[in-house]
Amino acid sequence: MSPVSRIRSTPDDPNGIVRQYAANAPFRSATSEEMVNHDNPFRRPVRPHDLGFLDYAEPLPADEALRLRGLLGHRMLRTVYDADLLFLPAGGDDHPSRRDAAAFRSAENRILGRKAAVVLEDHLFSWLDEDRPELAGTGVEALVRHVQGVLEERLAHPGRALRVAAGCRHRREAALFSLVQLTAVHPAALSAVGRNLLGDYDTAHPALRGLLLDDYRDRAGRAPLYRRLLAAADLSAEPYAYWQFLLSSALGTANHLHRVAHDHERFGEFLGAWTHHRLDEAATAPARADLVRDGLGIEHPAYFADAPRPSADDLAALVTALVGPLADRYGEEAVTAFHRGFEDARRLAAVHDEDLAVQLDWADRLDEYRVKAEKLDALIRERNIEVDLETFVESHEETSTTHVHDDHRLVVVEVGQMHFWNNVNQQIPMNEGDKLLIPAERLHGSMVLSGTCTYHQPVISDELLAQV
């Protein structure tokens, strides 16, 4: 068995800070009854026991953004941003959500959360400062040209994830998982806009509050369509019902909006990120509507079908109205900040698109990954290949909160039975002798069904995987 090294920490170093924060009761690992969280908006399983071997002291490189510390980091960061937003318990004094609400709202949680946010933001977002494309030209006119160009590109190519979902054999499951990711982003956009409605900035930017208010009214007005869409798909609209099924990339795009809205030093970046979000919503809405019609049989998904569709001229007017007064006051600094926020949001959206595409493709072809697992297991045995191995012995209903691995893994059940899942409302039985290949960075969880279950996880290198 390959030993897992625990990273030493003190309460005041980066790892100690995030561990202290994640020790709060609402962030405890999930139980067998918490695969879906229908009635407790404060319950956010993080897998705090994993933090002992994850290092948050250094920034996460771009090519490792989807690894386990990215997923758990974004889960923690989302809870920090939500700490000053209104969520209501689902029941009275005896309801579990009351206890979690008290812990979530506590002064200690808020203080630890703000300390953790400094660590997590640096760890999760520093890679965006590398290789950021420069704006071609200067001034608001250059911004307008760039934003219009991105709109044209996105309208022509709404995203690989939507193409993969449309081509899945199990389109219903693909459509459901895609909708679940929306539950990370939809409330974040509403909250981000709402944060910046408050303040006294009318002399600096007389039109801004009205622009934000118009967007907020539209989003609030379309909220019933959002809830109706989820209900038609047999999904819950309760906050974070599907917390465990949110990809780190979905949380990342949403957390970026929260970050730039929350930190007023990044106000120009907020305007850029918000503009990109509006553009992205418009560019992907038709394909999302088609996916929901085809996969779920919802004839008129109004949330997508009737979504605002700003034209190139509309975006030109918006960018000019947003940045013009700031450029007059602050010069090129305002243009640069807007571009930085827009480009960072664009790159995060691209990461999410690819992440979702790969997740959907894997989930749709699990039968093929069972075959690959059998071949890999046979290859390891026949050639006596030494691989790192982790073995787990778990008891009845012991549950593994959804997670990813930083490497490719086989799951080989030696004794007992378990349920495996990588989507909502889906439990895949695994019995003695069953094997499955889980590629690196693919979200999944499990629960033991038998009295005990012994299973092994051989680590598969890229070179070994290429042989099957």
Short mmCIF file of C-alpha atoms in Angstrom, two decimals:
data_model
loop_
_atom_site.label_atom_id
_atom_site.label_comp_id
_atom_site.label_asym_id
_atom_site.label_seq_id
_atom_site.Cartn_x
_atom_site.Cartn_y
_atom_site.Cartn_z
CA MET A 1 0.00 0.00 0.00
CA SER A 2 1.28 3.43 -0.91
CA PRO A 3 1.48 5.55 2.25
CA VAL A 4 -0.33 8.88 2.27
CA SER A 5 1.83 11.55 3.83
CA ARG A 6 0.08 13.86 6.24
CA ILE A 7 1.24 17.45 6.02
CA ARG A 8 2.23 19.01 9.31
CA SER A 9 0.67 22.33 10.12
CA THR A 10 0.15 24.88 12.85
CA PRO A 11 -3.09 26.78 13.51
CA ASP A 12 -1.72 29.89 11.82
CA ASP A 13 -0.16 28.46 8.67
CA PRO A 14 -2.23 28.11 5.46
CA ASN A 15 -3.04 24.44 5.97
CA GLY A 16 -3.88 24.91 9.63
CA ILE A 17 -6.22 27.78 8.75
CA VAL A 18 -8.26 25.80 6.21
CA ARG A 19 -8.38 22.75 8.50
CA GLN A 20 -9.71 24.86 11.36
CA TYR A 21 -12.37 26.30 9.10
CA ALA A 22 -13.44 22.93 7.67
CA ALA A 23 -13.79 21.45 11.17
CA ASN A 24 -17.13 23.24 11.62
CA ALA A 25 -20.04 20.80 11.96
CA PRO A 26 -21.95 21.72 8.75
CA PHE A 27 -18.90 20.71 6.68
CA ARG A 28 -18.60 17.17 8.10
CA SER A 29 -18.51 14.28 5.65
CA ALA A 30 -21.81 13.04 4.25
CA THR A 31 -23.77 10.10 5.64
CA SER A 32 -25.63 7.42 3.69
CA GLU A 33 -28.81 9.53 3.83
CA GLU A 34 -27.20 12.69 2.47
CA MET A 35 -26.47 11.85 -1.14
CA VAL A 36 -29.01 14.58 -1.94
CA ASN A 37 -29.62 17.41 0.53
CA HIS A 38 -33.25 18.44 0.19
CA ASP A 39 -33.86 20.45 3.34
CA ASN A 40 -30.69 21.93 4.85
CA PRO A 41 -29.03 24.81 2.97
CA PHE A 42 -26.29 25.01 5.61
CA ARG A 43 -25.13 21.41 5.18
CA ARG A 44 -22.05 21.42 2.94
CA PRO A 45 -19.98 18.18 3.11
CA VAL A 46 -16.33 19.00 2.38
CA ARG A 47 -14.41 15.75 3.24
CA PRO A 48 -12.39 17.50 5.97
CA HIS A 49 -10.46 14.28 6.74
CA ASP A 50 -8.71 14.64 3.36
CA LEU A 51 -7.26 18.03 4.28
CA GLY A 52 -4.55 16.36 6.34
CA PHE A 53 -2.69 15.34 3.18
CA LEU A 54 -3.59 18.27 0.91
CA ASP A 55 -1.30 21.30 0.69
CA TYR A 56 -2.87 24.75 0.33
CA ALA A 57 0.33 26.66 1.07
CA GLU A 58 1.23 27.20 -2.59
CA PRO A 59 -0.91 28.29 -5.57
CA LEU A 60 -2.58 25.57 -7.60
CA PRO A 61 -1.07 25.32 -11.12
CA ALA A 62 -3.45 25.67 -14.07
CA ASP A 63 -2.97 22.05 -15.12
CA GLU A 64 -3.94 20.86 -11.63
CA ALA A 65 -7.03 23.05 -11.21
CA LEU A 66 -9.41 20.06 -11.24
CA ARG A 67 -7.57 18.00 -8.65
CA LEU A 68 -8.91 17.12 -5.21
CA ARG A 69 -7.54 20.18 -3.45
CA GLY A 70 -9.25 22.30 -6.09
CA LEU A 71 -12.61 20.61 -5.49
CA LEU A 72 -12.43 20.80 -1.70
CA GLY A 73 -10.99 24.31 -1.88
CA HIS A 74 -13.89 25.57 -3.97
CA ARG A 75 -16.38 23.85 -1.68
CA MET A 76 -14.88 25.66 1.31
CA LEU A 77 -14.64 28.99 -0.50
CA ARG A 78 -18.29 28.87 -1.55
CA THR A 79 -19.32 28.47 2.07
CA VAL A 80 -17.24 31.54 2.98
CA TYR A 81 -18.96 33.69 0.37
CA ASP A 82 -22.38 32.41 1.44
CA ALA A 83 -21.83 33.23 5.12
CA ASP A 84 -23.15 36.78 4.72
CA LEU A 85 -26.10 35.81 2.50
CA LEU A 86 -29.58 34.91 3.72
CA PHE A 87 -30.51 31.23 3.93
CA LEU A 88 -33.44 30.02 6.01
CA PRO A 89 -33.61 26.79 8.04
CA ALA A 90 -36.04 24.19 6.74
CA GLY A 91 -37.80 23.63 10.06
CA GLY A 92 -38.29 24.61 13.68
CA ASP A 93 -36.01 24.35 16.69
CA ASP A 94 -35.73 20.56 16.52
CA HIS A 95 -34.88 20.41 12.82
CA PRO A 96 -31.22 19.50 12.01
CA SER A 97 -30.93 22.56 9.80
CA ARG A 98 -31.36 24.77 12.89
CA ARG A 99 -28.22 23.36 14.48
CA ASP A 100 -26.24 23.67 11.27
CA ALA A 101 -27.60 27.20 10.77
CA ALA A 102 -26.30 28.27 14.17
CA ALA A 103 -22.84 26.87 13.42
CA PHE A 104 -22.82 28.32 9.90
CA ARG A 105 -23.89 31.79 11.05
CA SER A 106 -21.63 31.92 14.10
CA ALA A 107 -19.10 34.69 14.55
CA GLU A 108 -16.34 32.09 14.85
CA ASN A 109 -17.24 30.58 11.48
CA ARG A 110 -17.25 34.00 9.83
CA ILE A 111 -13.87 34.95 11.30
CA LEU A 112 -12.26 31.63 10.38
CA GLY A 113 -13.90 31.86 6.96
CA ARG A 114 -12.39 35.23 6.14
CA LYS A 115 -8.95 33.92 7.15
CA ALA A 116 -9.49 30.80 5.04
CA ALA A 117 -10.64 32.89 2.07
CA VAL A 118 -7.25 34.61 1.86
CA VAL A 119 -5.55 31.22 1.61
CA LEU A 120 -8.11 29.68 -0.73
CA GLU A 121 -8.37 32.60 -3.16
CA ASP A 122 -4.61 32.68 -3.55
CA HIS A 123 -4.46 28.90 -3.96
CA LEU A 124 -7.37 28.56 -6.39
CA PHE A 125 -7.13 31.66 -8.58
CA SER A 126 -3.45 32.61 -8.83
CA TRP A 127 -3.05 30.62 -12.05
CA LEU A 128 -5.31 33.14 -13.78
CA ASP A 129 -2.51 35.72 -13.56
CA GLU A 130 -0.37 33.57 -15.84
CA ASP A 131 -0.67 33.80 -19.63
CA ARG A 132 -3.68 36.10 -19.52
CA PRO A 133 -4.29 37.34 -23.10
CA GLU A 134 -3.67 41.04 -23.57
CA LEU A 135 -6.26 43.34 -25.04
CA ALA A 136 -5.61 44.24 -28.67
CA GLY A 137 -5.59 48.01 -28.49
CA THR A 138 -6.53 50.52 -25.83
CA GLY A 139 -9.62 52.28 -24.63
CA VAL A 140 -13.28 51.35 -24.44
CA GLU A 141 -13.45 50.82 -28.21
CA ALA A 142 -10.91 48.00 -27.97
CA LEU A 143 -12.96 46.39 -25.21
CA VAL A 144 -16.10 46.59 -27.32
CA ARG A 145 -14.39 44.91 -30.28
CA HIS A 146 -13.05 42.14 -28.06
CA VAL A 147 -16.37 41.43 -26.34
CA GLN A 148 -18.20 41.40 -29.67
CA GLY A 149 -15.61 38.99 -31.07
CA VAL A 150 -16.06 36.61 -28.14
CA LEU A 151 -19.85 36.74 -28.59
CA GLU A 152 -19.50 35.84 -32.27
CA GLU A 153 -17.17 32.96 -31.39
CA ARG A 154 -19.43 31.63 -28.63
CA LEU A 155 -22.56 31.81 -30.78
CA ALA A 156 -20.78 29.72 -33.40
CA HIS A 157 -19.39 27.28 -30.82
CA PRO A 158 -21.53 27.15 -27.64
CA GLY A 159 -19.25 24.53 -26.10
CA ARG A 160 -17.99 20.98 -26.26
CA ALA A 161 -19.98 19.88 -23.22
CA LEU A 162 -23.26 20.63 -24.98
CA ARG A 163 -22.12 18.67 -28.04
CA VAL A 164 -21.08 15.72 -25.88
CA ALA A 165 -24.36 15.81 -23.95
CA ALA A 166 -26.36 15.85 -27.19
CA GLY A 167 -24.45 12.79 -28.40
CA CYS A 168 -24.73 10.75 -25.20
CA ARG A 169 -26.52 7.42 -25.29
CA HIS A 170 -28.10 8.28 -21.94
CA ARG A 171 -29.28 11.78 -22.78
CA ARG A 172 -31.59 12.08 -19.79
CA GLU A 173 -28.73 11.49 -17.37
CA ALA A 174 -26.51 13.92 -19.30
CA ALA A 175 -29.21 16.59 -19.27
CA LEU A 176 -29.80 16.12 -15.54
CA PHE A 177 -26.13 16.39 -14.64
CA SER A 178 -25.78 19.48 -16.83
CA LEU A 179 -28.76 21.11 -15.11
CA VAL A 180 -27.31 20.31 -11.70
CA GLN A 181 -24.21 22.37 -12.56
CA LEU A 182 -26.53 25.31 -13.18
CA THR A 183 -27.50 25.21 -9.49
CA ALA A 184 -23.97 26.36 -8.64
CA VAL A 185 -23.97 29.31 -11.02
CA HIS A 186 -27.56 30.64 -11.05
CA PRO A 187 -27.65 31.77 -7.39
CA ALA A 188 -24.08 33.10 -7.57
CA ALA A 189 -24.95 35.46 -10.41
CA LEU A 190 -27.99 36.78 -8.56
CA SER A 191 -26.00 37.30 -5.35
CA ALA A 192 -23.03 38.90 -7.12
CA VAL A 193 -25.21 41.50 -8.81
CA GLY A 194 -27.11 42.09 -5.57
CA ARG A 195 -23.92 42.78 -3.61
CA ASN A 196 -22.98 45.70 -5.85
CA LEU A 197 -26.41 47.27 -5.82
CA LEU A 198 -25.48 48.48 -2.35
CA GLY A 199 -23.16 51.40 -1.79
CA ASP A 200 -22.85 55.11 -2.54
CA TYR A 201 -21.26 55.46 -5.97
CA ASP A 202 -23.80 57.45 -7.99
CA THR A 203 -21.61 60.51 -8.45
CA ALA A 204 -18.77 58.37 -9.82
CA HIS A 205 -21.02 56.27 -12.06
CA PRO A 206 -24.57 57.67 -12.30
CA ALA A 207 -25.92 54.93 -14.60
CA LEU A 208 -24.42 51.88 -12.90
CA ARG A 209 -27.04 51.21 -10.24
CA GLY A 210 -29.78 51.26 -12.85
CA LEU A 211 -27.88 48.82 -15.10
CA LEU A 212 -27.33 46.42 -12.21
CA LEU A 213 -30.89 46.82 -10.98
CA ASP A 214 -32.29 46.03 -14.43
CA ASP A 215 -30.25 42.83 -14.52
CA TYR A 216 -31.22 41.91 -10.97
CA ARG A 217 -34.91 42.47 -11.69
CA ASP A 218 -34.65 40.29 -14.79
CA ARG A 219 -32.91 37.49 -12.87
CA ALA A 220 -35.37 37.70 -9.98
CA GLY A 221 -38.27 37.79 -12.44
CA ARG A 222 -36.98 34.66 -14.17
CA ALA A 223 -36.47 32.77 -10.90
CA PRO A 224 -39.89 31.05 -11.18
CA LEU A 225 -38.83 29.77 -14.62
CA TYR A 226 -35.67 28.36 -13.04
CA ARG A 227 -37.66 26.57 -10.34
CA ARG A 228 -40.20 25.35 -12.90
CA LEU A 229 -37.41 23.95 -15.08
CA LEU A 230 -35.91 21.99 -12.20
CA ALA A 231 -39.33 20.71 -11.13
CA ALA A 232 -40.07 19.52 -14.67
CA ALA A 233 -36.79 17.60 -14.56
CA ASP A 234 -37.75 16.06 -11.17
CA LEU A 235 -34.97 18.05 -9.52
CA SER A 236 -35.17 20.09 -6.34
CA ALA A 237 -34.72 23.85 -6.33
CA GLU A 238 -33.72 23.84 -2.65
CA PRO A 239 -30.35 25.58 -2.14
CA TYR A 240 -27.46 23.14 -2.56
CA ALA A 241 -29.67 20.05 -2.81
CA TYR A 242 -27.05 18.65 -5.19
CA TRP A 243 -23.96 20.01 -3.44
CA GLN A 244 -22.12 16.70 -3.77
CA PHE A 245 -22.61 16.64 -7.54
CA LEU A 246 -21.21 20.08 -8.32
CA LEU A 247 -18.00 19.91 -10.32
CA SER A 248 -15.12 21.98 -8.99
CA SER A 249 -15.13 23.87 -12.30
CA ALA A 250 -18.79 24.85 -11.82
CA LEU A 251 -18.02 26.05 -8.31
CA GLY A 252 -14.94 27.81 -9.70
CA THR A 253 -16.86 29.89 -12.23
CA ALA A 254 -19.41 30.80 -9.57
CA ASN A 255 -16.78 31.52 -6.92
CA HIS A 256 -14.97 33.86 -9.28
CA LEU A 257 -18.14 35.93 -9.64
CA HIS A 258 -18.51 35.95 -5.86
CA ARG A 259 -14.87 36.92 -5.37
CA VAL A 260 -14.84 39.92 -7.68
CA ALA A 261 -18.23 41.09 -6.37
CA HIS A 262 -17.17 40.71 -2.74
CA ASP A 263 -13.78 42.43 -3.06
CA HIS A 264 -14.41 46.03 -4.06
CA GLU A 265 -10.75 46.41 -5.02
CA ARG A 266 -11.76 44.18 -7.94
CA PHE A 267 -14.83 46.17 -8.95
CA GLY A 268 -13.68 46.62 -12.54
CA GLU A 269 -13.06 42.88 -12.73
CA PHE A 270 -16.59 42.29 -11.48
CA LEU A 271 -17.99 44.33 -14.36
CA GLY A 272 -15.96 42.28 -16.83
CA ALA A 273 -16.89 38.93 -15.26
CA TRP A 274 -20.56 39.91 -15.07
CA THR A 275 -20.54 40.93 -18.74
CA HIS A 276 -18.98 37.62 -19.72
CA HIS A 277 -21.57 35.75 -17.69
CA ARG A 278 -24.38 37.54 -19.53
CA LEU A 279 -22.70 36.80 -22.86
CA ASP A 280 -22.19 33.14 -21.96
CA GLU A 281 -25.79 32.72 -20.85
CA ALA A 282 -27.03 34.14 -24.14
CA ALA A 283 -24.67 32.12 -26.32
CA THR A 284 -25.46 28.77 -24.70
CA ALA A 285 -29.20 29.17 -24.06
CA PRO A 286 -30.43 27.76 -27.43
CA ALA A 287 -28.26 24.63 -27.16
CA ARG A 288 -29.26 24.17 -23.52
CA ALA A 289 -32.91 24.43 -24.49
CA ASP A 290 -32.38 21.76 -27.17
CA LEU A 291 -30.64 19.47 -24.67
CA VAL A 292 -33.50 19.77 -22.18
CA ARG A 293 -36.12 19.16 -24.86
CA ASP A 294 -34.33 16.12 -26.23
CA GLY A 295 -33.06 14.65 -22.98
CA LEU A 296 -35.91 15.42 -20.61
CA GLY A 297 -38.89 15.87 -22.92
CA ILE A 298 -39.65 19.39 -21.69
CA GLU A 299 -41.26 20.98 -24.73
CA HIS A 300 -40.69 24.63 -23.84
CA PRO A 301 -37.92 25.13 -21.26
CA ALA A 302 -38.70 28.82 -20.89
CA TYR A 303 -35.71 29.53 -18.63
CA PHE A 304 -33.49 28.88 -21.66
CA ALA A 305 -35.87 29.34 -24.58
CA ASP A 306 -37.01 32.80 -23.47
CA ALA A 307 -33.68 33.96 -22.04
CA PRO A 308 -32.39 37.42 -23.01
CA ARG A 309 -30.35 37.34 -26.22
CA PRO A 310 -28.22 40.50 -26.34
CA SER A 311 -26.92 41.32 -29.80
CA ALA A 312 -23.44 42.58 -30.64
CA ASP A 313 -24.82 46.12 -30.62
CA ASP A 314 -26.47 45.53 -27.25
CA LEU A 315 -23.16 44.38 -25.78
CA ALA A 316 -21.35 47.35 -27.30
CA ALA A 317 -23.81 49.68 -25.61
CA LEU A 318 -23.49 47.81 -22.30
CA VAL A 319 -19.68 47.83 -22.26
CA THR A 320 -19.61 51.51 -23.19
CA ALA A 321 -22.13 52.36 -20.46
CA LEU A 322 -20.26 50.30 -17.85
CA VAL A 323 -16.67 51.30 -18.56
CA GLY A 324 -16.99 54.74 -20.16
CA PRO A 325 -17.55 56.76 -16.95
CA LEU A 326 -14.83 54.78 -15.15
CA ALA A 327 -12.36 55.30 -17.99
CA ASP A 328 -13.06 59.03 -17.88
CA ARG A 329 -12.22 59.05 -14.18
CA TYR A 330 -9.44 56.42 -13.94
CA GLY A 331 -8.10 56.16 -17.46
CA GLU A 332 -6.76 52.93 -18.94
CA GLU A 333 -6.72 51.33 -15.48
CA ALA A 334 -10.51 50.86 -15.72
CA VAL A 335 -10.23 49.26 -19.16
CA THR A 336 -7.51 46.89 -17.96
CA ALA A 337 -9.51 45.82 -14.90
CA PHE A 338 -12.63 45.09 -16.96
CA HIS A 339 -10.59 43.08 -19.46
CA ARG A 340 -8.93 41.13 -16.65
CA GLY A 341 -12.28 40.14 -15.15
CA PHE A 342 -13.77 39.30 -18.54
CA GLU A 343 -10.82 37.15 -19.61
CA ASP A 344 -10.60 35.33 -16.28
CA ALA A 345 -14.30 34.52 -16.48
CA ARG A 346 -13.87 33.35 -20.07
CA ARG A 347 -10.99 31.05 -19.16
CA LEU A 348 -12.85 29.61 -16.17
CA ALA A 349 -15.89 28.97 -18.37
CA ALA A 350 -13.65 27.13 -20.84
CA VAL A 351 -12.26 24.97 -18.02
CA HIS A 352 -15.79 24.14 -16.92
CA ASP A 353 -16.88 23.32 -20.46
CA GLU A 354 -14.07 20.81 -20.89
CA ASP A 355 -14.49 19.38 -17.38
CA LEU A 356 -18.21 18.83 -17.90
CA ALA A 357 -17.64 17.31 -21.34
CA VAL A 358 -15.16 14.76 -19.98
CA GLN A 359 -17.38 13.93 -16.98
CA LEU A 360 -20.43 13.38 -19.20
CA ASP A 361 -18.50 11.22 -21.64
CA TRP A 362 -17.09 9.02 -18.86
CA ALA A 363 -20.47 8.62 -17.14
CA ASP A 364 -22.12 7.73 -20.45
CA ARG A 365 -19.59 4.99 -21.22
CA LEU A 366 -19.16 3.25 -17.87
CA ASP A 367 -19.59 -0.12 -19.55
CA GLU A 368 -16.43 0.57 -21.55
CA TYR A 369 -14.58 1.59 -18.40
CA ARG A 370 -15.58 -1.70 -16.78
CA VAL A 371 -13.99 -3.51 -19.73
CA LYS A 372 -10.87 -1.34 -19.48
CA ALA A 373 -10.70 -2.17 -15.77
CA GLU A 374 -10.80 -5.92 -16.45
CA LYS A 375 -8.04 -5.57 -19.03
CA LEU A 376 -5.86 -3.47 -16.73
CA ASP A 377 -6.33 -5.86 -13.82
CA ALA A 378 -5.39 -8.82 -16.04
CA LEU A 379 -2.38 -6.95 -17.41
CA ILE A 380 -1.10 -6.12 -13.93
CA ARG A 381 -1.46 -9.73 -12.80
CA GLU A 382 -0.05 -11.37 -15.93
CA ARG A 383 3.04 -9.16 -16.06
CA ASN A 384 3.48 -8.80 -12.29
CA ILE A 385 3.48 -5.02 -12.68
CA GLU A 386 4.09 -3.19 -9.43
CA VAL A 387 1.60 -0.40 -8.85
CA ASP A 388 0.78 1.77 -5.86
CA LEU A 389 -2.27 0.40 -4.09
CA GLU A 390 -4.75 1.57 -1.48
CA THR A 391 -7.01 -0.92 0.28
CA PHE A 392 -10.17 0.04 2.16
CA VAL A 393 -12.23 -2.02 4.61
CA GLU A 394 -15.51 -0.25 5.29
CA SER A 395 -18.65 -1.09 7.25
CA HIS A 396 -22.35 -1.06 6.39
CA GLU A 397 -23.59 2.30 5.05
CA GLU A 398 -20.13 3.86 5.33
CA THR A 399 -20.27 6.60 2.74
CA SER A 400 -17.62 8.29 0.68
CA THR A 401 -18.52 11.94 0.08
CA THR A 402 -18.12 12.69 -3.62
CA HIS A 403 -14.54 13.41 -4.58
CA VAL A 404 -11.96 13.09 -7.33
CA HIS A 405 -8.58 11.37 -7.46
CA ASP A 406 -5.45 13.08 -8.73
CA ASP A 407 -4.52 9.91 -10.61
CA HIS A 408 -6.28 7.13 -12.51
CA ARG A 409 -7.65 4.40 -10.23
CA LEU A 410 -9.18 0.98 -10.50
CA VAL A 411 -11.88 0.05 -8.02
CA VAL A 412 -11.72 -3.70 -7.40
CA VAL A 413 -14.27 -5.16 -4.97
CA GLU A 414 -12.80 -8.14 -3.13
CA VAL A 415 -15.48 -8.81 -0.52
CA GLY A 416 -18.96 -7.36 -0.05
CA GLN A 417 -21.18 -4.99 -1.98
CA MET A 418 -21.27 -1.27 -2.54
CA HIS A 419 -23.14 1.37 -4.48
CA PHE A 420 -21.15 3.70 -6.73
CA TRP A 421 -22.48 6.97 -8.13
CA ASN A 422 -21.45 9.80 -10.41
CA ASN A 423 -24.85 11.41 -11.01
CA VAL A 424 -28.00 12.30 -9.10
CA ASN A 425 -30.64 9.62 -8.59
CA GLN A 426 -28.24 6.95 -9.80
CA GLN A 427 -26.78 4.13 -7.74
CA ILE A 428 -24.63 1.61 -9.59
CA PRO A 429 -24.22 -1.74 -7.79
CA MET A 430 -20.73 -3.22 -7.47
CA ASN A 431 -20.40 -6.78 -6.17
CA GLU A 432 -17.52 -9.11 -5.35
CA GLY A 433 -15.12 -9.27 -8.28
CA ASP A 434 -16.50 -6.18 -10.03
CA LYS A 435 -14.01 -3.67 -11.37
CA LEU A 436 -14.27 -0.11 -12.69
CA LEU A 437 -11.74 2.38 -14.03
CA ILE A 438 -12.09 5.88 -12.60
CA PRO A 439 -10.00 8.37 -14.59
CA ALA A 440 -8.21 11.17 -12.78
CA GLU A 441 -10.33 14.19 -11.83
CA ARG A 442 -13.70 12.44 -12.33
CA LEU A 443 -16.31 13.12 -9.65
CA HIS A 444 -17.79 10.09 -7.87
CA GLY A 445 -18.89 8.71 -4.50
CA SER A 446 -19.90 5.41 -2.94
CA MET A 447 -21.68 3.65 -0.07
CA VAL A 448 -21.20 0.18 1.42
CA LEU A 449 -24.28 -2.08 1.25
CA SER A 450 -23.00 -5.23 2.94
CA GLY A 451 -21.94 -5.69 6.56
CA THR A 452 -18.37 -4.97 5.51
CA CYS A 453 -16.75 -4.33 2.16
CA THR A 454 -13.11 -4.72 1.20
CA TYR A 455 -12.01 -3.05 -2.00
CA HIS A 456 -8.72 -2.09 -3.58
CA GLN A 457 -7.65 0.92 -5.62
CA PRO A 458 -4.58 0.23 -7.77
CA VAL A 459 -3.11 3.47 -9.13
CA ILE A 460 -2.85 3.39 -12.94
CA SER A 461 -0.14 5.40 -14.69
CA ASP A 462 -0.74 7.13 -18.01
CA GLU A 463 1.67 4.69 -19.65
CA LEU A 464 -0.22 1.66 -18.31
CA LEU A 465 -3.59 3.13 -19.25
CA ALA A 466 -2.38 3.69 -22.82
CA GLN A 467 -1.91 -0.08 -23.22
CA VAL A 468 -5.65 -0.78 -23.09
#
